[in-house]
GROMACS .gro file of C-alpha atoms in nm:
model
  432
    1GLY     CA    1  -4.949   9.567  -1.346
    2HIS     CA    2  -5.111   9.853  -1.534
    3ARG     CA    3  -5.114   9.668  -1.867
    4GLY     CA    4  -5.312   9.375  -1.732
    5GLN     CA    5  -5.542   9.594  -1.525
    6SER     CA    6  -5.619   9.816  -1.823
    7ALA     CA    7  -5.696   9.513  -2.041
    8LEU     CA    8  -5.921   9.354  -1.779
    9ARG     CA    9  -6.112   9.681  -1.736
   10SER     CA   10  -6.163   9.698  -2.110
   11LEU     CA   11  -6.286   9.338  -2.108
   12GLY     CA   12  -6.523   9.403  -1.817
   13ALA     CA   13  -6.354   9.156  -1.581
   14TRP     CA   14  -6.142   9.380  -1.361
   15ASP     CA   15  -6.386   9.411  -1.069
   16ASP     CA   16  -6.399   9.032  -1.031
   17VAL     CA   17  -6.020   8.996  -1.053
   18GLU     CA   18  -5.962   9.285  -0.813
   19ARG     CA   19  -6.180   9.123  -0.547
   20ALA     CA   20  -5.978   8.801  -0.572
   21SER     CA   21  -5.637   8.968  -0.572
   22VAL     CA   22  -5.415   9.132  -0.309
   23ALA     CA   23  -5.249   9.473  -0.334
   24VAL     CA   24  -4.868   9.485  -0.318
   25VAL     CA   25  -4.735   9.831  -0.233
   26GLY     CA   26  -4.364   9.762  -0.193
   27ARG     CA   27  -4.082   9.520  -0.114
   28ARG     CA   28  -3.892   9.400   0.188
   29ASP     CA   29  -3.545   9.274   0.095
   30TRP     CA   30  -3.273   9.090   0.284
   31GLN     CA   31  -2.931   9.109   0.122
   32PRO     CA   32  -2.695   8.808   0.144
   33GLY     CA   33  -2.570   8.767   0.500
   34LYS     CA   34  -2.855   8.976   0.645
   35THR     CA   35  -3.088   8.742   0.833
   36GLY     CA   36  -3.236   8.939   1.122
   37GLU     CA   37  -3.599   9.042   1.098
   38GLU     CA   38  -3.502   9.405   1.150
   39GLU     CA   39  -3.241   9.384   0.871
   40GLY     CA   40  -3.500   9.352   0.598
   41ARG     CA   41  -3.518   9.683   0.412
   42ILE     CA   42  -3.862   9.807   0.309
   43THR     CA   43  -3.891  10.001  -0.017
   44MET     CA   44  -4.231  10.139  -0.112
   45ALA     CA   45  -4.328  10.120  -0.477
   46ASN     CA   46  -4.347  10.447  -0.669
   47LYS     CA   47  -4.616  10.356  -0.921
   48ARG     CA   48  -4.922  10.534  -1.050
   49VAL     CA   49  -5.105  10.199  -1.050
   50THR     CA   50  -5.090   9.970  -0.746
   51SER     CA   51  -4.983   9.620  -0.838
   52ARG     CA   52  -5.219   9.340  -0.744
   53VAL     CA   53  -5.126   8.973  -0.733
   54LEU     CA   54  -5.301   8.640  -0.747
   55ALA     CA   55  -5.188   8.295  -0.851
   56ARG     CA   56  -5.233   8.215  -1.219
   57ASP     CA   57  -5.463   7.922  -1.136
   58LYS     CA   58  -5.675   8.156  -0.928
   59LEU     CA   59  -5.687   8.410  -1.212
   60VAL     CA   60  -5.798   8.132  -1.447
   61GLY     CA   61  -6.072   8.038  -1.200
   62VAL     CA   62  -6.199   8.395  -1.179
   63LEU     CA   63  -6.202   8.435  -1.557
   64ARG     CA   64  -6.378   8.101  -1.594
   65ARG     CA   65  -6.654   8.216  -1.359
   66VAL     CA   66  -6.689   8.540  -1.555
   67LEU     CA   67  -6.722   8.345  -1.879
   68GLU     CA   68  -6.976   8.101  -1.740
   69GLU     CA   69  -7.189   8.368  -1.572
   70ARG     CA   70  -7.191   8.622  -1.854
   71TYR     CA   71  -7.129   8.425  -2.170
   72GLY     CA   72  -7.241   8.074  -2.083
   73ASP     CA   73  -7.495   8.076  -2.366
   74VAL     CA   74  -7.224   8.125  -2.632
   75VAL     CA   75  -6.903   7.985  -2.473
   76GLU     CA   76  -6.833   7.620  -2.396
   77LEU     CA   77  -6.524   7.524  -2.197
   78ARG     CA   78  -6.368   7.180  -2.234
   79TYR     CA   79  -6.066   7.039  -2.053
   80GLY     CA   80  -5.844   6.736  -2.109
   81TYR     CA   81  -5.819   6.757  -2.486
   82GLN     CA   82  -5.531   6.795  -2.729
   83VAL     CA   83  -5.589   6.997  -3.046
   84GLU     CA   84  -5.372   6.946  -3.354
   85PRO     CA   85  -5.425   7.146  -3.676
   86VAL     CA   86  -5.493   6.929  -3.980
   87ASP     CA   87  -5.483   7.227  -4.215
   88PHE     CA   88  -5.526   7.603  -4.187
   89GLY     CA   89  -5.765   7.644  -4.479
   90ASP     CA   90  -5.680   7.776  -4.824
   91PRO     CA   91  -5.543   8.132  -4.791
   92ASP     CA   92  -5.652   8.200  -5.149
   93GLY     CA   93  -6.019   8.168  -5.062
   94GLU     CA   94  -6.226   7.932  -5.272
   95ALA     CA   95  -5.950   7.819  -5.504
   96ASP     CA   96  -6.016   7.454  -5.424
   97GLY     CA   97  -6.392   7.487  -5.441
   98THR     CA   98  -6.442   7.425  -5.068
   99GLY     CA   99  -6.470   7.786  -4.955
  100ASP     CA  100  -6.751   7.912  -4.736
  101GLY     CA  101  -6.873   8.163  -4.989
  102ASN     CA  102  -6.669   8.458  -4.868
  103GLY     CA  103  -6.321   8.603  -4.895
  104ASN     CA  104  -6.184   8.421  -4.592
  105GLY     CA  105  -6.163   8.081  -4.755
  106PRO     CA  106  -6.253   7.744  -4.603
  107PRO     CA  107  -6.244   7.690  -4.226
  108VAL     CA  108  -5.955   7.550  -4.031
  109ARG     CA  109  -5.965   7.175  -3.967
  110LEU     CA  110  -5.852   7.037  -3.630
  111GLU     CA  111  -5.806   6.691  -3.482
  112VAL     CA  112  -5.927   6.681  -3.122
  113SER     CA  113  -5.824   6.395  -2.890
  114ARG     CA  114  -5.868   6.317  -2.524
  115CYS     CA  115  -5.541   6.324  -2.336
  116THR     CA  116  -5.394   6.284  -1.991
  117PRO     CA  117  -5.111   6.489  -1.831
  118VAL     CA  118  -4.764   6.339  -1.844
  119ARG     CA  119  -4.539   6.285  -1.540
  120PRO     CA  120  -4.208   6.187  -1.706
  121GLY     CA  121  -4.034   6.133  -1.372
  122GLY     CA  122  -4.299   5.924  -1.202
  123ASP     CA  123  -4.554   6.012  -0.935
  124THR     CA  124  -4.321   6.254  -0.755
  125ALA     CA  125  -4.244   6.456  -1.068
  126ALA     CA  126  -4.419   6.773  -1.168
  127VAL     CA  127  -4.685   6.751  -1.439
  128VAL     CA  128  -4.553   6.897  -1.763
  129GLU     CA  129  -4.743   7.079  -2.036
  130GLU     CA  130  -4.774   6.771  -2.256
  131CYS     CA  131  -5.046   6.519  -2.321
  132SER     CA  132  -5.052   6.147  -2.384
  133VAL     CA  133  -5.324   6.102  -2.643
  134ASP     CA  134  -5.575   5.829  -2.558
  135ASP     CA  135  -5.685   5.697  -2.898
  136SER     CA  136  -5.885   5.424  -2.729
  137ALA     CA  137  -6.127   5.670  -2.565
  138ASP     CA  138  -6.492   5.602  -2.641
  139ASP     CA  139  -6.533   5.920  -2.841
  140GLY     CA  140  -6.189   5.874  -3.008
  141PRO     CA  141  -6.007   6.146  -3.204
  142SER     CA  142  -6.243   6.360  -3.404
  143THR     CA  143  -6.205   6.624  -3.674
  144VAL     CA  144  -6.375   6.959  -3.622
  145THR     CA  145  -6.374   7.284  -3.815
  146ALA     CA  146  -6.333   7.641  -3.688
  147ASN     CA  147  -6.397   7.975  -3.854
  148LEU     CA  148  -6.138   8.136  -3.622
  149LEU     CA  149  -5.854   7.956  -3.445
  150ILE     CA  150  -5.672   8.147  -3.171
  151GLY     CA  151  -5.347   7.986  -3.063
  152ALA     CA  152  -5.337   8.059  -2.690
  153ASP     CA  153  -5.195   7.729  -2.570
  154GLY     CA  154  -4.907   7.888  -2.383
  155ALA     CA  155  -4.551   7.764  -2.396
  156ALA     CA  156  -4.669   7.428  -2.539
  157ARG     CA  157  -4.711   7.610  -2.873
  158THR     CA  158  -4.897   7.332  -3.052
  159ILE     CA  159  -5.049   7.578  -3.299
  160ALA     CA  160  -4.725   7.773  -3.346
  161ASN     CA  161  -4.527   7.455  -3.406
  162ALA     CA  162  -4.778   7.346  -3.670
  163MET     CA  163  -4.753   7.686  -3.838
  164GLU     CA  164  -4.375   7.660  -3.837
  165ALA     CA  165  -4.384   7.311  -3.990
  166ARG     CA  166  -4.620   7.431  -4.262
  167ASP     CA  167  -4.395   7.726  -4.339
  168ARG     CA  168  -4.091   7.498  -4.378
  169LYS     CA  169  -4.277   7.278  -4.625
  170ARG     CA  170  -4.387   7.581  -4.822
  171ARG     CA  171  -4.030   7.710  -4.861
  172VAL     CA  172  -3.838   7.448  -5.051
  173GLY     CA  173  -3.536   7.653  -5.160
  174PRO     CA  174  -3.276   7.845  -4.957
  175LEU     CA  175  -3.369   8.179  -5.114
  176SER     CA  176  -3.738   8.136  -5.038
  177ARG     CA  177  -3.656   8.037  -4.680
  178LEU     CA  178  -3.445   8.349  -4.631
  179PHE     CA  179  -3.632   8.610  -4.830
  180GLY     CA  180  -3.980   8.474  -4.895
  181LYS     CA  181  -4.272   8.697  -4.810
  182GLY     CA  182  -4.463   8.630  -4.491
  183ARG     CA  183  -4.206   8.407  -4.324
  184PHE     CA  184  -4.293   8.242  -3.992
  185LYS     CA  185  -4.069   8.081  -3.733
  186VAL     CA  186  -4.038   8.037  -3.360
  187THR     CA  187  -3.711   8.186  -3.235
  188ARG     CA  188  -3.589   7.980  -2.940
  189PHE     CA  189  -3.307   8.101  -2.717
  190ASP     CA  190  -3.077   7.868  -2.528
  191ASP     CA  191  -3.125   7.928  -2.158
  192ASP     CA  192  -2.782   8.027  -2.030
  193ASN     CA  193  -2.918   8.118  -1.687
  194PRO     CA  194  -3.158   7.830  -1.602
  195ARG     CA  195  -3.350   7.824  -1.276
  196VAL     CA  196  -3.594   7.582  -1.119
  197TYR     CA  197  -3.818   7.642  -0.821
  198LYS     CA  198  -4.002   7.486  -0.533
  199SER     CA  199  -4.303   7.658  -0.378
  200VAL     CA  200  -4.328   7.705  -0.001
  201PRO     CA  201  -4.649   7.812   0.177
  202ILE     CA  202  -4.572   8.046   0.469
  203LYS     CA  203  -4.792   8.218   0.724
  204PHE     CA  204  -4.632   8.544   0.833
  205PRO     CA  205  -4.679   8.689   1.184
  206SER     CA  206  -4.940   8.960   1.225
  207HIS     CA  207  -4.683   9.238   1.271
  208TRP     CA  208  -4.536   9.173   0.925
  209PRO     CA  209  -4.716   9.383   0.661
  210SER     CA  210  -4.925   9.158   0.437
  211ASN     CA  211  -4.906   9.386   0.134
  212LEU     CA  212  -4.535   9.355   0.054
  213ASN     CA  213  -4.324   9.136  -0.172
  214TYR     CA  214  -4.068   8.963   0.056
  215SER     CA  215  -3.732   8.873  -0.095
  216ALA     CA  216  -3.406   8.727   0.037
  217ARG     CA  217  -3.085   8.603  -0.123
  218SER     CA  218  -2.853   8.345   0.028
  219THR     CA  219  -2.476   8.371   0.054
  220GLY     CA  220  -2.316   8.363  -0.289
  221ASN     CA  221  -2.661   8.408  -0.448
  222ARG     CA  222  -2.705   8.031  -0.443
  223ILE     CA  223  -3.080   8.050  -0.378
  224THR     CA  224  -3.331   8.333  -0.388
  225LEU     CA  225  -3.658   8.338  -0.196
  226GLU     CA  226  -3.944   8.545  -0.339
  227ALA     CA  227  -4.275   8.557  -0.153
  228LEU     CA  228  -4.603   8.715  -0.262
  229PRO     CA  229  -4.930   8.730  -0.066
  230SER     CA  230  -5.206   8.478  -0.128
  231ASP     CA  231  -5.453   8.673   0.084
  232SER     CA  232  -5.466   8.982   0.303
  233SER     CA  233  -5.421   8.782   0.625
  234GLY     CA  234  -5.051   8.703   0.599
  235THR     CA  235  -5.069   8.380   0.397
  236TYR     CA  236  -4.788   8.385   0.143
  237CYS     CA  237  -4.660   8.164  -0.136
  238ALA     CA  238  -4.281   8.171  -0.152
  239LEU     CA  239  -4.068   8.040  -0.436
  240LEU     CA  240  -3.720   7.903  -0.383
  241LEU     CA  241  -3.531   7.979  -0.705
  242MET     CA  242  -3.217   7.774  -0.761
  243LYS     CA  243  -3.000   7.618  -1.030
  244PRO     CA  244  -3.119   7.283  -1.171
  245ASP     CA  245  -2.817   7.099  -1.027
  246ASP     CA  246  -2.858   7.235  -0.674
  247PRO     CA  247  -2.887   6.949  -0.422
  248LEU     CA  248  -3.205   7.102  -0.278
  249SER     CA  249  -3.378   7.088  -0.616
  250ARG     CA  250  -3.389   6.709  -0.633
  251PRO     CA  251  -3.703   6.517  -0.535
  252SER     CA  252  -3.694   6.331  -0.206
  253CYS     CA  253  -3.434   6.572  -0.068
  254PRO     CA  254  -3.386   6.503   0.306
  255PRO     CA  255  -3.603   6.750   0.505
  256SER     CA  256  -3.319   6.795   0.752
  257GLU     CA  257  -3.098   6.924   0.469
  258LEU     CA  258  -3.356   7.181   0.364
  259ARG     CA  259  -3.419   7.282   0.727
  260SER     CA  260  -3.047   7.327   0.783
  261PHE     CA  261  -3.026   7.554   0.479
  262PHE     CA  262  -3.315   7.769   0.605
  263ASP     CA  263  -3.172   7.786   0.957
  264THR     CA  264  -2.841   7.910   0.818
  265GLU     CA  265  -2.946   8.135   0.530
  266PHE     CA  266  -3.308   8.231   0.596
  267PRO     CA  267  -3.366   8.196   0.973
  268GLN     CA  268  -3.621   8.480   0.961
  269PHE     CA  269  -3.840   8.246   0.754
  270SER     CA  270  -3.734   7.908   0.894
  271SER     CA  271  -3.917   7.957   1.223
  272LEU     CA  272  -4.239   8.020   1.028
  273ILE     CA  273  -4.231   7.687   0.842
  274GLY     CA  274  -4.352   7.377   1.023
  275ASP     CA  275  -4.189   7.036   0.993
  276GLY     CA  276  -4.475   6.900   0.784
  277VAL     CA  277  -4.448   7.176   0.525
  278MET     CA  278  -4.069   7.149   0.522
  279SER     CA  279  -4.097   6.776   0.455
  280ASP     CA  280  -4.346   6.829   0.172
  281VAL     CA  281  -4.127   7.091   0.006
  282ALA     CA  282  -3.813   6.879   0.036
  283GLY     CA  283  -3.985   6.574  -0.110
  284LYS     CA  284  -4.136   6.725  -0.423
  285ALA     CA  285  -3.964   6.775  -0.755
  286ALA     CA  286  -3.861   7.120  -0.865
  287SER     CA  287  -4.049   7.288  -1.148
  288SER     CA  288  -3.880   7.453  -1.445
  289LEU     CA  289  -3.920   7.807  -1.568
  290PRO     CA  290  -3.995   7.856  -1.938
  291SER     CA  291  -3.725   7.953  -2.184
  292PHE     CA  292  -3.733   8.273  -2.385
  293ARG     CA  293  -3.905   8.235  -2.724
  294TYR     CA  294  -4.103   8.445  -2.966
  295ALA     CA  295  -4.297   8.380  -3.285
  296GLY     CA  296  -4.285   8.595  -3.595
  297PRO     CA  297  -4.243   8.802  -3.797
  298ARG     CA  298  -4.613   8.733  -3.854
  299LEU     CA  299  -4.855   8.605  -3.591
  300HIS     CA  300  -5.126   8.479  -3.825
  301GLU     CA  301  -5.161   8.188  -4.063
  302GLY     CA  302  -5.389   8.220  -4.363
  303ARG     CA  303  -5.708   8.408  -4.290
  304ARG     CA  304  -5.842   8.223  -3.988
  305THR     CA  305  -5.558   8.157  -3.741
  306VAL     CA  306  -5.373   8.389  -3.504
  307LEU     CA  307  -5.134   8.355  -3.207
  308LEU     CA  308  -5.129   8.554  -2.885
  309GLY     CA  309  -5.003   8.541  -2.527
  310ASP     CA  310  -4.729   8.297  -2.427
  311CYS     CA  311  -4.782   8.119  -2.759
  312ALA     CA  312  -4.647   8.431  -2.931
  313HIS     CA  313  -4.397   8.547  -2.668
  314THR     CA  314  -4.263   8.343  -2.376
  315VAL     CA  315  -4.068   8.507  -2.094
  316LYS     CA  316  -3.968   8.406  -1.744
  317PRO     CA  317  -4.223   8.528  -1.487
  318TYR     CA  318  -3.983   8.748  -1.290
  319PHE     CA  319  -4.136   9.086  -1.370
  320GLY     CA  320  -4.503   9.000  -1.431
  321LEU     CA  321  -4.474   9.086  -1.800
  322GLY     CA  322  -4.595   8.754  -1.942
  323ALA     CA  323  -4.950   8.743  -1.803
  324ASN     CA  324  -4.996   9.120  -1.833
  325THR     CA  325  -4.893   9.123  -2.198
  326ALA     CA  326  -5.110   8.820  -2.275
  327LEU     CA  327  -5.414   9.006  -2.143
  328GLN     CA  328  -5.311   9.309  -2.346
  329ASP     CA  329  -5.297   9.088  -2.657
  330VAL     CA  330  -5.656   8.978  -2.595
  331GLU     CA  331  -5.765   9.339  -2.561
  332ARG     CA  332  -5.586   9.435  -2.884
  333LEU     CA  333  -5.736   9.147  -3.081
  334ARG     CA  334  -6.084   9.221  -2.953
  335GLY     CA  335  -6.047   9.587  -3.050
  336ILE     CA  336  -5.928   9.502  -3.402
  337LEU     CA  337  -6.211   9.253  -3.457
  338ALA     CA  338  -6.466   9.505  -3.327
  339GLU     CA  339  -6.337   9.774  -3.564
  340THR     CA  340  -6.356   9.548  -3.870
  341ASP     CA  341  -6.670   9.632  -4.066
  342ASP     CA  342  -6.736   9.288  -4.215
  343LEU     CA  343  -6.553   8.993  -4.058
  344SER     CA  344  -6.719   8.752  -4.299
  345GLU     CA  345  -6.521   8.917  -4.579
  346ASP     CA  346  -6.216   9.063  -4.401
  347LEU     CA  347  -6.127   8.837  -4.108
  348GLY     CA  348  -5.790   8.774  -4.273
  349GLY     CA  349  -5.728   9.148  -4.299
  350ALA     CA  350  -5.809   9.189  -3.928
  351LEU     CA  351  -5.555   8.921  -3.835
  352GLU     CA  352  -5.293   9.088  -4.054
  353ARG     CA  353  -5.358   9.413  -3.870
  354PHE     CA  354  -5.308   9.229  -3.540
  355THR     CA  355  -4.969   9.110  -3.667
  356ASP     CA  356  -4.876   9.464  -3.769
  357GLU     CA  357  -4.968   9.596  -3.425
  358VAL     CA  358  -4.831   9.321  -3.200
  359ALA     CA  359  -4.550   9.121  -3.368
  360ALA     CA  360  -4.272   9.380  -3.320
  361ASP     CA  361  -4.374   9.427  -2.956
  362SER     CA  362  -4.364   9.049  -2.900
  363ARG     CA  363  -4.006   9.029  -3.024
  364ALA     CA  364  -3.899   9.335  -2.825
  365LEU     CA  365  -4.061   9.201  -2.506
  366VAL     CA  366  -3.864   8.876  -2.525
  367THR     CA  367  -3.539   9.050  -2.624
  368LEU     CA  368  -3.564   9.302  -2.340
  369SER     CA  369  -3.661   9.040  -2.082
  370ARG     CA  370  -3.378   8.810  -2.185
  371SER     CA  371  -3.124   9.093  -2.152
  372MET     CA  372  -3.232   9.120  -1.787
  373ASP     CA  373  -3.165   8.752  -1.720
  374ARG     CA  374  -2.810   8.694  -1.841
  375PRO     CA  375  -2.557   8.527  -1.610
  376GLY     CA  376  -2.237   8.662  -1.456
  377ARG     CA  377  -2.054   8.951  -1.619
  378LEU     CA  378  -2.294   8.951  -1.912
  379GLY     CA  379  -2.578   9.016  -1.670
  380THR     CA  380  -2.385   9.300  -1.513
  381LEU     CA  381  -2.317   9.453  -1.854
  382GLN     CA  382  -2.668   9.416  -1.998
  383PHE     CA  383  -2.882   9.463  -1.685
  384VAL     CA  384  -2.714   9.599  -1.372
  385LEU     CA  385  -2.494   9.864  -1.534
  386PRO     CA  386  -2.776  10.004  -1.754
  387LEU     CA  387  -3.001  10.027  -1.446
  388VAL     CA  388  -2.738  10.231  -1.261
  389LEU     CA  389  -2.664  10.457  -1.558
  390ASP     CA  390  -3.031  10.514  -1.643
  391SER     CA  391  -3.117  10.602  -1.284
  392ALA     CA  392  -2.826  10.846  -1.256
  393PHE     CA  393  -2.885  11.024  -1.589
  394HIS     CA  394  -3.261  11.040  -1.540
  395LYS     CA  395  -3.214  11.196  -1.196
  396VAL     CA  396  -2.989  11.467  -1.336
  397ALA     CA  397  -3.184  11.539  -1.658
  398PRO     CA  398  -3.530  11.376  -1.653
  399TRP     CA  399  -3.634  11.598  -1.944
  400LEU     CA  400  -3.367  11.437  -2.163
  401PHE     CA  401  -3.309  11.082  -2.038
  402GLY     CA  402  -3.575  10.819  -1.977
  403PRO     CA  403  -3.607  10.625  -1.648
  404ASN     CA  404  -3.454  10.281  -1.604
  405MET     CA  405  -3.612   9.974  -1.759
  406PHE     CA  406  -3.855   9.914  -1.473
  407GLY     CA  407  -3.973  10.272  -1.499
  408MET     CA  408  -4.018  10.236  -1.875
  409PHE     CA  409  -4.231   9.924  -1.829
  410ARG     CA  410  -4.475  10.133  -1.623
  411LYS     CA  411  -4.533  10.377  -1.906
  412ASP     CA  412  -4.806  10.346  -2.167
  413MET     CA  413  -4.554  10.250  -2.433
  414GLY     CA  414  -4.515   9.944  -2.648
  415TYR     CA  415  -4.210   9.729  -2.592
  416ARG     CA  416  -4.069   9.817  -2.934
  417ALA     CA  417  -4.093  10.188  -2.846
  418ILE     CA  418  -3.921  10.118  -2.514
  419GLN     CA  419  -3.644   9.933  -2.694
  420TRP     CA  420  -3.582  10.225  -2.930
  421ARG     CA  421  -3.592  10.475  -2.642
  422LYS     CA  422  -3.329  10.280  -2.449
  423ARG     CA  423  -3.105  10.270  -2.757
  424LEU     CA  424  -3.137  10.648  -2.785
  425ASP     CA  425  -3.052  10.684  -2.416
  426ARG     CA  426  -2.740  10.467  -2.461
  427THR     CA  427  -2.627  10.682  -2.753
  428MET     CA  428  -2.672  11.007  -2.558
  429GLN     CA  429  -2.504  10.860  -2.249
  430ALA     CA  430  -2.205  10.755  -2.459
  431ALA     CA  431  -2.187  11.106  -2.608
  432VAL     CA  432  -2.177  11.261  -2.261
   0.00000   0.00000   0.00000
């Protein structure tokens, strides 16, 4: 989306990402019960910036190459390690006599350990974002120091969890926990609309446009198929989104059961999936989507630690907001650091300014995204009905009413500003 593209241009990496990505100019949708190829409705996107897609792993690979080629002399990448904060330094500078001679106080101390990914369900289960620390490794756990720690460890939130634990220890009384200055916590929402997914590689026929998002819903909205291009030659990666207790979500599901479902509900896709692929998809475990969470009201700890990306705001990846906003966070932090005259004296002030600029947007992003993912009647009330009302009022009086939520996301507005604008629209709609 435009947020991620703008950030990557600012960071000088857009040309590399653009070459690796595929343009998506619209959608082709099959409503429940519509299964014929000709019944898929094509809707072209009305955006000032053309969306481009690539798998997150592929994006990581491109950015890694950019780092190694352009900044290899100053950046070192290491994989397979777990990092746990020991302490975040003394926020009062050199009060303990261990400061580094400037106003930022002593460095952050971290324990670094080798680790291996965890498969809690055995070899057929998906790897989760956890590590099993190997204390017997030759190099063993080690303690390192850092002048700046950026918590960008995604939904694992190791750094955020450590900040939250420190904040709890610091606030011993109920009044200080409620009203103390500079509070920090991770707000976690119960997922009342959980979904899991299985990925399905599909090669579309040459007469199907390879620059569309393909989508289909089964009868009763049991399962949704969403497919995005992996290349410009018709190779797609489709996701089957379903409830965690759906029989097709279990590992070692009979391939015949999955084939029967496709033949009945998605025959336009079933003929494009070979028996080998169908067997692989049926046999693997489903992966979970992240739950909605945000950190705040501050995103920094002391004068040397800051959170950004999924570590600060976690959303489900339905609308592309997570990765785009994470890249925007990087751009914002870089800009603030570049504008700070003397980081050796005012790094803490720069991180406070990042909190002031980003924290409210982080909360609004998660709140808005969650309102678009509620189940049943609540989803109709908070998502579907507002979309209909916004579209109707904006069509009649675009000078007075803003577009619907998707249209607002395309504007150069922060999420907090979007949230306030939608509240104003609701008030004016109610008055009419």
